[in-house]
Short mmCIF file of C-alpha atoms in Angstrom, two decimals:
data_model
loop_
_atom_site.label_atom_id
_atom_site.label_comp_id
_atom_site.label_asym_id
_atom_site.label_seq_id
_atom_site.Cartn_x
_atom_site.Cartn_y
_atom_site.Cartn_z
CA MET A 1 48.19 -18.29 -4.52
CA LYS A 2 49.01 -18.26 -1.19
CA LYS A 3 48.48 -14.27 -1.53
CA GLY A 4 45.01 -15.43 -2.91
CA SER A 5 44.26 -17.40 0.36
CA TYR A 6 45.76 -14.54 2.62
CA LEU A 7 43.64 -11.99 1.58
CA TYR A 8 40.99 -14.12 1.34
CA PHE A 9 41.33 -15.21 5.17
CA LYS A 10 41.97 -11.01 6.01
CA ARG A 11 38.34 -11.15 4.49
CA ARG A 12 36.57 -13.74 6.19
CA LEU A 13 38.28 -12.27 9.51
CA LYS A 14 37.09 -8.65 8.84
CA ASN A 15 33.54 -9.90 8.58
CA PHE A 16 33.71 -11.94 11.39
CA ILE A 17 34.74 -8.78 13.50
CA SER A 18 32.29 -6.70 12.33
CA LYS A 19 29.38 -9.26 12.57
CA ILE A 20 30.75 -9.68 16.61
CA PHE A 21 30.67 -5.92 16.81
CA ALA A 22 27.53 -5.56 15.48
CA TYR A 23 25.78 -8.38 17.79
CA LEU A 24 27.93 -6.55 20.65
CA MET A 25 26.20 -3.20 20.03
CA THR A 26 22.75 -5.04 19.47
CA SER A 27 23.20 -7.03 23.18
CA VAL A 28 24.38 -3.48 24.67
CA SER A 29 21.42 -1.79 23.31
CA LEU A 30 19.00 -4.57 24.04
CA PHE A 31 20.57 -5.11 27.67
CA PHE A 32 19.82 -1.29 28.29
CA LEU A 33 16.21 -1.69 27.20
CA GLY A 34 16.13 -4.77 29.26
CA TRP A 35 17.18 -2.98 32.08
CA LEU A 36 14.31 -0.38 31.87
CA LEU A 37 11.56 -2.84 31.03
CA PHE A 38 12.95 -4.77 34.17
CA SER A 39 13.11 -1.92 36.60
CA LEU A 40 9.28 -0.97 35.61
CA ILE A 41 7.98 -3.74 36.35
CA THR A 42 9.68 -4.49 39.64
CA TYR A 43 9.10 -1.22 40.77
CA GLY A 44 5.61 -0.88 39.12
CA SER A 45 3.95 -3.77 39.68
CA SER A 46 3.48 -3.59 43.44
CA HIS A 47 0.61 -1.09 43.06
CA PHE A 48 -1.00 -2.08 39.54
CA ASN A 49 -4.29 -3.38 40.72
CA LEU A 50 -7.44 -2.56 40.00
CA SER A 51 -7.53 0.71 42.48
CA LEU A 52 -5.14 2.38 39.65
CA PHE A 53 -7.66 2.44 37.28
CA MET A 54 -10.56 3.28 39.76
CA GLU A 55 -9.11 5.87 42.51
CA THR A 56 -8.19 9.42 41.76
CA THR A 57 -4.91 10.52 42.68
CA PRO A 58 -4.95 10.78 46.43
CA PRO A 59 -3.08 13.05 49.09
CA PRO A 60 0.37 11.99 50.21
CA GLY A 61 -0.46 8.55 52.91
CA MET A 62 -3.21 7.92 51.48
CA GLU A 63 -4.60 5.36 49.38
CA GLY A 64 -5.49 6.15 45.61
CA GLY A 65 -5.26 5.43 42.22
CA LEU A 66 -4.47 7.46 38.68
CA LEU A 67 -8.16 7.76 37.42
CA ASN A 68 -8.18 11.81 36.66
CA ALA A 69 -4.89 11.24 35.28
CA ILE A 70 -5.82 8.38 33.01
CA LEU A 71 -9.10 9.91 31.78
CA GLY A 72 -7.41 13.64 31.25
CA SER A 73 -4.62 11.94 29.44
CA LEU A 74 -7.22 10.00 27.37
CA MET A 75 -8.85 13.35 26.68
CA MET A 76 -6.67 15.65 25.90
CA VAL A 77 -4.54 13.35 23.91
CA GLY A 78 -7.90 11.88 22.23
CA LEU A 79 -8.95 15.36 21.18
CA ALA A 80 -5.42 16.12 19.89
CA VAL A 81 -5.20 13.83 17.54
CA LEU A 82 -8.91 13.91 16.41
CA MET A 83 -8.38 17.49 15.75
CA GLY A 84 -5.11 17.13 14.45
CA THR A 85 -5.20 14.65 11.69
CA PRO A 86 -7.75 15.83 9.42
CA ILE A 87 -6.23 18.83 9.38
CA ALA A 88 -2.67 17.05 8.50
CA VAL A 89 -4.01 14.56 6.33
CA VAL A 90 -5.79 17.89 3.93
CA VAL A 91 -1.75 19.34 3.78
CA ALA A 92 -0.16 15.73 2.85
CA VAL A 93 -2.76 15.96 0.09
CA TYR A 94 -1.88 19.41 -0.72
CA LEU A 95 1.95 18.61 -0.61
CA THR A 96 1.66 15.58 -2.79
CA GLU A 97 -1.33 16.34 -5.40
CA TYR A 98 -1.34 19.87 -5.82
CA GLY A 99 1.60 21.88 -4.57
CA SER A 100 4.33 19.37 -5.50
CA PRO A 101 7.16 20.68 -7.64
CA GLY A 102 6.67 24.42 -6.81
CA TYR A 103 8.31 26.78 -4.28
CA PHE A 104 5.36 26.87 -1.71
CA ALA A 105 5.27 23.23 -1.21
CA SER A 106 8.58 22.56 -0.48
CA MET A 107 8.50 25.56 2.16
CA LEU A 108 5.43 23.92 3.60
CA LYS A 109 7.41 20.46 3.36
CA TYR A 110 10.37 22.50 5.27
CA VAL A 111 8.33 24.31 8.35
CA ASN A 112 6.86 20.72 8.69
CA ASP A 113 10.23 18.94 9.21
CA ILE A 114 10.84 22.30 11.59
CA LEU A 115 7.59 21.54 13.53
CA LEU A 116 8.31 18.20 13.67
CA SER A 117 11.92 18.41 15.49
CA ALA A 118 11.00 21.06 17.42
CA PRO A 119 10.86 20.84 21.67
CA SER A 120 7.72 20.40 22.73
CA ILE A 121 8.08 22.59 25.72
CA ILE A 122 8.41 25.70 23.34
CA LEU A 123 5.06 24.40 21.73
CA GLY A 124 3.23 24.54 25.20
CA LEU A 125 5.43 27.86 25.83
CA PHE A 126 3.72 29.11 23.00
CA ILE A 127 -0.02 27.96 23.66
CA TYR A 128 0.54 29.59 27.46
CA GLN A 129 1.46 32.72 25.81
CA ILE A 130 -0.86 33.08 22.95
CA TYR A 131 -3.98 31.42 24.67
CA VAL A 132 -3.76 30.49 28.43
CA LEU A 133 -2.87 33.89 29.52
CA ARG A 134 -5.40 35.24 27.24
CA TYR A 135 -8.36 33.64 28.75
CA GLY A 136 -6.77 34.17 32.04
CA SER A 137 -6.59 30.57 32.77
CA PHE A 138 -4.90 27.16 32.48
CA SER A 139 -7.41 24.41 30.43
CA GLY A 140 -7.71 21.20 29.25
CA TRP A 141 -8.40 23.09 25.93
CA ALA A 142 -5.33 24.62 26.05
CA GLY A 143 -3.22 21.11 26.38
CA VAL A 144 -5.22 20.13 23.63
CA LEU A 145 -3.61 22.61 21.49
CA ALA A 146 -0.49 22.06 22.41
CA LEU A 147 -1.00 18.29 21.84
CA SER A 148 -2.46 19.04 18.23
CA LEU A 149 0.71 20.96 17.28
CA ILE A 150 2.78 17.96 17.88
CA VAL A 151 0.47 15.34 16.34
CA PHE A 152 0.17 17.66 13.49
CA PRO A 153 3.49 17.52 11.28
CA ILE A 154 3.70 13.50 12.92
CA VAL A 155 0.69 12.58 10.50
CA VAL A 156 1.72 14.87 7.84
CA ARG A 157 4.76 13.24 7.38
CA ALA A 158 3.24 9.82 8.05
CA SER A 159 0.69 10.75 5.58
CA GLU A 160 2.97 11.94 3.03
CA ASN A 161 4.96 8.58 2.77
CA VAL A 162 1.48 6.33 2.13
CA LEU A 163 0.44 9.34 -0.25
CA THR A 164 3.90 8.94 -2.32
CA LEU A 165 3.15 5.42 -2.48
CA ILE A 166 0.31 5.49 -4.59
CA PRO A 167 1.44 4.85 -8.45
CA ASP A 168 0.89 7.46 -10.97
CA HIS A 169 -0.50 4.69 -13.21
CA LEU A 170 -3.42 4.31 -11.11
CA LYS A 171 -4.10 8.15 -10.84
CA GLU A 172 -3.64 8.41 -14.64
CA ALA A 173 -6.10 5.57 -15.10
CA ALA A 174 -8.78 7.75 -12.82
CA ALA A 175 -7.95 10.93 -15.32
CA ALA A 176 -8.25 8.94 -18.44
CA LEU A 177 -11.79 7.98 -17.35
CA GLY A 178 -12.29 11.85 -16.72
CA THR A 179 -12.44 11.75 -12.90
CA PRO A 180 -11.64 15.19 -11.57
CA LYS A 181 -8.89 15.79 -9.44
CA TRP A 182 -10.55 15.96 -6.34
CA LYS A 183 -13.06 12.73 -6.57
CA THR A 184 -9.94 11.06 -7.66
CA ILE A 185 -8.40 12.15 -4.03
CA ILE A 186 -11.65 11.11 -1.97
CA PHE A 187 -12.65 7.87 -4.15
CA LEU A 188 -9.42 6.71 -4.70
CA ILE A 189 -6.32 7.54 -3.30
CA LEU A 190 -7.26 8.41 0.05
CA PRO A 191 -9.22 4.97 0.57
CA ILE A 192 -5.84 3.34 -0.92
CA SER A 193 -3.98 5.34 2.28
CA ARG A 194 -6.40 4.66 4.99
CA THR A 195 -4.37 2.08 6.76
CA GLY A 196 -1.24 4.51 6.36
CA ILE A 197 -2.84 7.38 7.55
CA VAL A 198 -4.63 5.97 10.65
CA THR A 199 -0.89 4.03 11.38
CA GLY A 200 0.11 7.83 11.55
CA ALA A 201 -2.35 8.84 13.87
CA VAL A 202 -2.17 5.85 15.87
CA LEU A 203 1.74 6.56 16.27
CA ALA A 204 1.03 10.36 17.28
CA PHE A 205 -0.86 8.93 20.01
CA ALA A 206 1.25 6.54 21.28
CA ARG A 207 3.95 9.71 21.48
CA VAL A 208 2.29 12.56 22.41
CA SER A 209 0.89 10.20 25.43
CA GLY A 210 3.84 10.48 27.01
CA GLU A 211 4.75 14.27 26.56
CA THR A 212 4.86 16.26 29.64
CA ALA A 213 6.74 19.33 29.15
CA PRO A 214 3.93 20.81 26.86
CA LEU A 215 1.34 20.12 29.56
CA LEU A 216 3.10 21.81 32.50
CA PHE A 217 2.35 25.45 31.00
CA THR A 218 -1.14 24.43 29.54
CA ALA A 219 -3.33 21.95 31.36
CA LEU A 220 -1.46 22.42 34.75
CA ASN A 221 -2.31 19.30 36.70
CA ASN A 222 -5.70 18.55 38.86
CA GLN A 223 -5.55 16.65 42.13
CA PHE A 224 -9.36 16.01 41.57
CA MET A 225 -11.29 14.41 38.98
CA ASN A 226 -12.16 16.97 36.21
CA LEU A 227 -13.74 16.37 32.77
CA ASP A 228 -14.37 19.70 32.34
CA LEU A 229 -11.72 20.85 29.43
CA ASN A 230 -11.97 24.40 30.00
CA LYS A 231 -10.45 24.08 33.50
CA PRO A 232 -7.19 22.88 34.30
CA MET A 233 -6.48 18.85 33.73
CA ALA A 234 -4.15 16.12 35.54
CA SER A 235 -2.38 14.22 33.11
CA LEU A 236 -0.51 10.86 32.84
CA PRO A 237 2.93 12.30 32.71
CA VAL A 238 2.28 15.01 34.45
CA VAL A 239 1.31 13.08 37.90
CA ILE A 240 4.03 10.66 37.13
CA PHE A 241 6.62 13.99 37.32
CA GLN A 242 4.90 15.44 40.08
CA PHE A 243 4.44 12.22 42.40
CA ALA A 244 7.79 11.16 41.29
CA MET A 245 9.89 14.89 42.52
CA SER A 246 7.69 14.33 45.99
CA PRO A 247 9.33 13.20 48.91
CA TYR A 248 6.74 10.67 49.59
CA ASP A 249 7.15 7.10 49.16
CA ASP A 250 3.46 6.13 48.39
CA TRP A 251 3.66 8.89 45.64
CA HIS A 252 6.97 6.88 44.00
CA LYS A 253 5.25 4.11 43.78
CA ILE A 254 1.69 5.13 42.14
CA ALA A 255 4.18 7.13 39.76
CA TRP A 256 6.05 3.82 38.92
CA SER A 257 2.85 1.94 38.23
CA GLY A 258 1.66 5.11 36.47
CA ALA A 259 4.92 4.74 33.92
CA LEU A 260 4.94 1.06 33.97
CA PHE A 261 1.38 1.58 32.45
CA LEU A 262 1.66 4.28 30.10
CA THR A 263 4.75 2.28 28.87
CA LEU A 264 2.10 -0.78 28.31
CA ILE A 265 -0.10 1.33 26.51
CA VAL A 266 2.68 2.90 23.88
CA LEU A 267 4.39 -0.80 23.26
CA THR A 268 1.09 -2.16 22.63
CA LEU A 269 -0.02 0.17 20.11
CA ASN A 270 3.27 0.43 18.39
CA VAL A 271 3.13 -3.24 18.17
CA CYS A 272 -0.33 -3.38 16.73
CA VAL A 273 0.26 -0.78 14.33
CA ARG A 274 3.53 -3.19 13.05
CA LEU A 275 1.06 -6.09 12.70
CA ILE A 276 -1.11 -4.10 10.75
CA PHE A 277 1.03 -2.61 8.27
CA ARG A 278 2.85 -6.10 8.39
CA GLN A 279 -0.64 -7.41 6.78
CA LYS A 280 -0.88 -4.76 4.30
CA ILE A 281 2.37 -4.90 3.04
CA ILE A 282 1.48 -8.81 2.52
CA LEU A 283 -1.96 -8.01 0.66
CA HIS A 284 0.06 -5.86 -1.84
CA MET B 1 -20.43 8.86 -48.52
CA GLU B 2 -18.56 11.30 -47.19
CA ILE B 3 -15.22 10.02 -44.87
CA LYS B 4 -15.88 11.33 -41.24
CA ASN B 5 -11.90 12.33 -39.62
CA LYS B 6 -13.22 11.98 -35.74
CA ILE B 7 -9.68 13.37 -35.06
CA ASN B 8 -7.77 16.23 -37.14
CA VAL B 9 -4.38 17.04 -36.15
CA LYS B 10 -2.69 20.08 -37.47
CA LYS B 11 0.71 21.05 -37.07
CA LEU B 12 1.22 19.31 -33.66
CA ASN B 13 4.32 20.06 -32.05
CA PHE B 14 5.45 18.67 -28.37
CA PHE B 15 7.82 19.78 -25.77
CA TYR B 16 9.07 18.17 -22.80
CA GLY B 17 10.76 20.94 -21.37
CA ASP B 18 13.47 21.55 -23.92
CA PHE B 19 13.10 18.62 -25.52
CA HIS B 20 11.38 18.93 -28.87
CA ALA B 21 9.34 15.37 -28.80
CA LEU B 22 6.78 15.82 -31.57
CA LYS B 23 7.57 18.04 -35.08
CA ASP B 24 4.82 19.13 -37.14
CA ILE B 25 2.69 16.52 -37.24
CA ASP B 26 -0.25 16.69 -39.54
CA LEU B 27 -2.65 13.72 -39.48
CA GLN B 28 -6.16 12.47 -39.88
CA ILE B 29 -7.63 9.69 -37.64
CA GLU B 30 -10.67 8.09 -39.62
CA GLU B 31 -14.14 7.81 -37.52
CA LYS B 32 -14.76 3.99 -36.63
CA ARG B 33 -11.34 2.88 -37.86
CA ILE B 34 -8.61 1.54 -36.40
CA THR B 35 -5.22 3.38 -36.91
CA ALA B 36 -2.15 2.28 -35.93
CA PHE B 37 1.28 4.06 -34.68
CA ILE B 38 4.10 2.29 -35.45
CA GLY B 39 7.75 2.95 -34.65
CA HIS B 40 10.86 2.44 -32.53
CA SER B 41 10.98 2.94 -28.87
CA GLY B 42 10.70 6.60 -27.86
CA SER B 43 9.94 7.47 -31.40
CA GLY B 44 6.93 9.45 -29.84
CA LYS B 45 4.27 7.05 -30.80
CA SER B 46 2.90 7.00 -27.36
CA THR B 47 3.73 10.94 -26.92
CA LEU B 48 0.96 11.37 -29.88
CA LEU B 49 -1.72 8.97 -28.35
CA ARG B 50 -1.38 10.97 -25.52
CA THR B 51 -2.31 13.82 -26.59
CA PHE B 52 -5.61 13.02 -28.14
CA ASN B 53 -7.09 13.19 -24.38
CA ARG B 54 -4.71 15.87 -22.82
CA ILE B 55 -3.68 12.81 -20.33
CA TYR B 56 -0.28 14.69 -20.49
CA SER B 57 -2.11 18.04 -18.81
CA LEU B 58 -1.87 15.89 -15.69
CA TYR B 59 2.14 16.90 -15.44
CA PRO B 60 4.00 19.79 -15.56
CA HIS B 61 6.81 21.04 -18.26
CA TYR B 62 4.79 19.38 -21.07
CA LYS B 63 3.59 21.69 -23.90
CA ALA B 64 1.36 21.21 -26.86
CA THR B 65 1.13 24.29 -29.82
CA GLY B 66 -0.79 23.05 -32.74
CA GLU B 67 -4.53 21.89 -33.14
CA ILE B 68 -6.21 18.52 -32.25
CA TYR B 69 -9.58 18.54 -33.65
CA LEU B 70 -12.08 15.79 -32.44
CA ASP B 71 -15.15 16.67 -34.17
CA GLY B 72 -14.29 20.11 -35.49
CA VAL B 73 -13.38 21.66 -31.98
CA ASP B 74 -9.90 21.81 -30.86
CA ILE B 75 -9.17 20.25 -27.53
CA LEU B 76 -6.07 21.83 -27.09
CA SER B 77 -7.21 25.66 -26.50
CA ILE B 78 -7.36 26.79 -23.09
CA ASP B 79 -11.11 26.52 -22.62
CA GLN B 80 -11.32 22.51 -23.19
CA ASP B 81 -12.94 20.88 -20.13
CA LEU B 82 -10.38 17.91 -19.93
CA THR B 83 -12.92 15.63 -17.90
CA ARG B 84 -15.61 16.23 -20.88
CA LEU B 85 -12.86 15.54 -23.34
CA ARG B 86 -11.60 12.32 -21.58
CA GLN B 87 -15.05 10.68 -21.37
CA ARG B 88 -15.25 11.23 -24.72
CA VAL B 89 -12.04 9.53 -25.18
CA GLY B 90 -10.93 6.56 -22.96
CA MET B 91 -7.58 5.35 -22.82
CA VAL B 92 -6.33 1.86 -22.52
CA PHE B 93 -2.97 1.86 -21.06
CA GLN B 94 0.42 -1.01 -21.24
CA LYS B 95 -0.10 -2.74 -17.71
CA PRO B 96 -3.73 -3.33 -16.19
CA THR B 97 -4.50 -0.44 -14.01
CA CYS B 98 -7.38 -1.29 -12.22
CA PHE B 99 -8.85 0.05 -9.02
CA PRO B 100 -8.10 -1.99 -5.73
CA MET B 101 -11.78 -2.35 -5.62
CA THR B 102 -14.16 -4.80 -6.50
CA ILE B 103 -14.82 -5.72 -10.38
CA GLU B 104 -18.22 -3.67 -10.54
CA GLU B 105 -16.96 -0.78 -8.55
CA ASN B 106 -14.12 -0.57 -11.18
CA ILE B 107 -16.91 -0.27 -14.02
CA SER B 108 -19.12 1.66 -11.85
CA PHE B 109 -16.68 4.27 -10.60
CA GLY B 110 -16.82 6.10 -14.13
CA VAL B 111 -20.19 5.42 -14.74
CA ASN B 112 -20.62 7.27 -11.51
CA LEU B 113 -19.36 10.14 -12.88
CA TYR B 114 -21.65 11.16 -15.62
CA GLU B 115 -24.41 9.08 -14.93
CA LYS B 116 -26.93 8.86 -11.95
CA LEU B 117 -28.07 4.93 -12.65
CA LYS B 118 -30.67 2.94 -10.29
CA SER B 119 -28.78 -0.07 -9.60
CA HIS B 120 -30.58 -2.07 -12.32
CA ALA B 121 -29.49 0.02 -14.49
CA MET B 122 -25.94 -0.21 -13.23
CA GLU B 123 -26.29 -3.58 -13.36
CA GLU B 124 -27.08 -3.83 -16.92
CA ARG B 125 -24.47 -1.58 -18.03
CA ILE B 126 -21.72 -3.73 -15.86
CA GLU B 127 -23.26 -6.70 -17.66
CA TRP B 128 -23.03 -4.90 -21.33
CA SER B 129 -19.20 -3.83 -20.73
CA LEU B 130 -17.77 -7.16 -19.61
CA ARG B 131 -19.96 -8.78 -22.55
CA LYS B 132 -18.23 -6.17 -24.91
CA ALA B 133 -14.96 -6.89 -23.64
CA VAL B 134 -15.55 -10.54 -23.55
CA LEU B 135 -15.34 -11.09 -19.71
CA TRP B 136 -18.47 -11.60 -18.10
CA ASP B 137 -18.40 -15.35 -18.84
CA GLU B 138 -15.57 -15.51 -16.45
CA VAL B 139 -16.46 -13.03 -13.99
CA LYS B 140 -20.28 -13.59 -13.83
CA ASP B 141 -20.47 -15.05 -10.53
CA LYS B 142 -17.67 -13.33 -9.03
CA LEU B 143 -18.59 -9.38 -9.66
CA LYS B 144 -18.01 -8.87 -6.00
CA GLN B 145 -14.73 -9.87 -5.76
CA ASP B 146 -11.69 -7.87 -6.10
CA SER B 147 -10.36 -7.07 -8.93
CA MET B 148 -6.46 -7.43 -8.42
CA ALA B 149 -7.47 -11.44 -7.69
CA LEU B 150 -7.82 -11.70 -11.89
CA SER B 151 -5.65 -12.46 -14.17
CA TYR B 152 -2.92 -10.08 -15.96
CA GLY B 153 -5.16 -10.77 -19.12
CA GLN B 154 -8.71 -10.66 -17.10
CA GLN B 155 -7.48 -7.59 -15.40
CA GLN B 156 -6.72 -5.73 -18.43
CA ARG B 157 -9.91 -6.92 -20.24
CA LEU B 158 -11.36 -5.44 -17.01
CA CYS B 159 -9.70 -1.91 -17.85
CA ILE B 160 -11.03 -1.97 -21.31
CA ALA B 161 -14.69 -2.93 -19.69
CA ARG B 162 -14.41 0.23 -17.67
CA ALA B 163 -13.46 2.15 -21.04
CA ILE B 164 -16.33 0.86 -22.55
CA ALA B 165 -18.91 1.70 -19.50
CA VAL B 166 -18.80 5.24 -20.23
CA LYS B 167 -19.06 5.74 -23.28
CA PRO B 168 -16.88 7.01 -25.26
CA GLU B 169 -16.59 7.64 -28.79
CA VAL B 170 -12.93 6.93 -29.63
CA LEU B 171 -10.64 4.51 -27.27
CA LEU B 172 -6.94 4.81 -27.56
CA PHE B 173 -4.80 2.03 -26.56
CA ASP B 174 -1.44 2.28 -25.69
CA GLU B 175 0.34 -1.08 -26.59
CA PRO B 176 -2.07 -2.88 -24.76
CA THR B 177 -0.90 -6.58 -24.83
CA SER B 178 2.67 -5.70 -24.67
CA SER B 179 2.78 -7.43 -21.26
CA LEU B 180 0.32 -9.88 -21.96
CA ASP B 181 0.49 -13.85 -22.94
CA PRO B 182 0.09 -14.75 -26.39
CA LYS B 183 -3.48 -16.41 -25.77
CA SER B 184 -4.75 -13.12 -24.19
CA THR B 185 -2.93 -11.04 -26.58
CA ASN B 186 -5.13 -12.96 -29.34
CA LEU B 187 -8.17 -12.27 -27.13
CA ILE B 188 -7.63 -9.16 -27.22
CA GLU B 189 -6.78 -8.53 -30.59
CA ARG B 190 -10.01 -9.67 -31.67
CA LEU B 191 -11.94 -7.99 -29.49
CA LEU B 192 -10.51 -4.68 -31.09
CA VAL B 193 -11.66 -5.36 -34.46
CA GLU B 194 -15.62 -6.04 -33.06
CA LEU B 195 -15.04 -2.83 -31.02
CA ARG B 196 -14.46 -1.04 -34.09
CA GLU B 197 -18.38 -1.43 -34.97
CA ASP B 198 -18.97 1.30 -32.60
CA TYR B 199 -15.93 3.41 -31.72
CA THR B 200 -13.05 4.65 -33.51
CA ILE B 201 -9.92 3.18 -32.17
CA VAL B 202 -6.43 4.20 -31.96
CA LEU B 203 -3.53 1.72 -31.28
CA VAL B 204 0.31 2.30 -30.15
CA THR B 205 2.10 -1.01 -30.85
CA HIS B 206 5.82 -1.64 -31.65
CA ASN B 207 4.07 -5.62 -32.66
CA LEU B 208 4.31 -5.00 -36.40
CA LYS B 209 2.58 -8.25 -37.10
CA GLN B 210 -0.58 -7.02 -34.26
CA ALA B 211 -0.55 -3.65 -36.93
CA LYS B 212 -0.64 -5.48 -40.00
CA LYS B 213 -3.31 -8.20 -38.66
CA VAL B 214 -5.87 -5.37 -36.63
CA SER B 215 -5.48 -2.00 -37.79
CA ASP B 216 -6.99 -0.26 -41.10
CA PHE B 217 -4.33 2.34 -40.99
CA THR B 218 -0.85 2.47 -40.22
CA ALA B 219 1.29 5.43 -39.29
CA HIS B 220 5.10 5.73 -38.84
CA ILE B 221 6.37 7.74 -36.47
CA TYR B 222 10.43 8.27 -36.45
CA GLN B 223 12.23 10.61 -34.52
CA GLY B 224 9.20 13.00 -33.58
CA GLY B 225 8.01 13.30 -36.93
CA LEU B 226 5.58 11.72 -38.90
CA ILE B 227 7.14 9.94 -42.18
CA GLU B 228 4.49 7.31 -43.45
CA PHE B 229 0.88 7.18 -43.17
CA ASN B 230 -1.76 5.30 -45.02
CA LYS B 231 -3.65 2.40 -45.05
CA THR B 232 -1.94 -0.32 -43.69
CA SER B 233 -2.31 -2.72 -46.97
CA GLU B 234 -0.17 -0.11 -48.90
CA VAL B 235 2.22 0.59 -45.47
CA PHE B 236 3.64 -2.72 -45.56
CA ILE B 237 3.21 -3.90 -48.76
CA ASN B 238 4.41 -0.68 -50.63
CA PRO B 239 6.39 1.52 -47.80
CA ALA B 240 6.56 4.91 -49.50
CA HIS B 241 9.74 6.06 -47.15
CA GLU B 242 12.88 3.52 -46.54
CA VAL B 243 12.69 3.70 -43.09
CA THR B 244 9.49 2.41 -42.95
CA GLN B 245 11.18 -0.30 -45.21
CA GLU B 246 14.48 -0.94 -42.90
CA TYR B 247 11.93 -0.98 -39.54
CA ILE B 248 8.98 -3.75 -41.54
CA GLN B 249 12.44 -5.82 -42.41
CA GLU B 250 13.29 -6.50 -39.13
CA TYR B 251 9.90 -8.84 -38.28
#
């Protein structure tokens, strides 16, 4: 009897200790996250006003904003996602519907996983070598190409995840009606996976909007307003980098505000994605 | 009057990888009759059913040798057009497999594969197939509703309507009522007897009462082999094979 209750006590103690430990670790990580957000808000809110979105990057000592950087980021990230997503979806469809048990498909998956974890600076250097040097200038298009190399494996992985969720019996039902495979894919499988694929694209957008390294050798930077993709283009992360590294105080303030803005965008996108996805899971 | 064999199976052997699932099956399915396949789980009755529309071709590692003649043409031959075959030979599965679309879209999906119907003609076809599946009265006011909102039994009838809408010649039913309540089961059993007027029906069932009630012919599949095939009345009153006798005793 006594031995039994002692073991029981030991178990409860272990339970208690691990629970405390878990809570402690969670608090530590939440603490740093909170500190980060706090710093962003403290340093970034001073310059977080309308002029940030209306004026272009100023020379040191003058008033200005981040309009050219924001628009540049929007254009390049948007185009990278628009270009990378359809190709990624096609590849994901191939991997799940056509290639599936084959050797080529598993190789392709492996390559995709490598690309997914490739350092983005290498992707930037790659585009620099084959595109920037070839055409002789830095440009928005080079930036778009580098970013789409990051977008592509993200969307392939996300699409693959939703596509494999589609139950076999649904595909069999379509086949049993005499539906050719391509029609099953276009009219049944893709519409069902639509939400998951869009989610993947939005997550890729959020992830890529903060990428700095690949843009350094491709789109470079531009202190003036430029919407021409054939020329160097400003982007939010690169300008933040440039301004933060400088010795000028007012540039630092703008950098902080830019960082706050970027963080808010990424947070909002992630939260939206979570909300949409939760709704979808409930519906099913 | 000559009895027409809609499907004629000759020396069919079926393999999943190395596993020999069906052994030397010789079988004739008579036109516009209901033929039931009975047998224990894993005996191969579903496997046999699934050779009739070559649905197994969706997956690798499945192989069939021998011949299966549909109206005299071997459907196991390499140049068989599978989509055309499956339009002629429809299938209803064990669990309802409605597409996540509206009720009418479920039906028009199949029809649009083969015919270009104007909207009025499509509406007629939808009504016709839903009436045949004894579902029209229950859904006529909510055709644009999501099919997933229907009850399980209604969904299964929608799947039957969907299969009928493309005007097949043969209907394969793979344990269509095993996941349904008694009332829906009853409805579908009556439906099967009505459908017999126009379609050749093959029904896999582990419900022996159902086989006895509904079918004209019964085939007993045991461990991949066909051990008994006769008129249903004969099989159930006077089985030739002792294994069949044992199996029937169980109910």
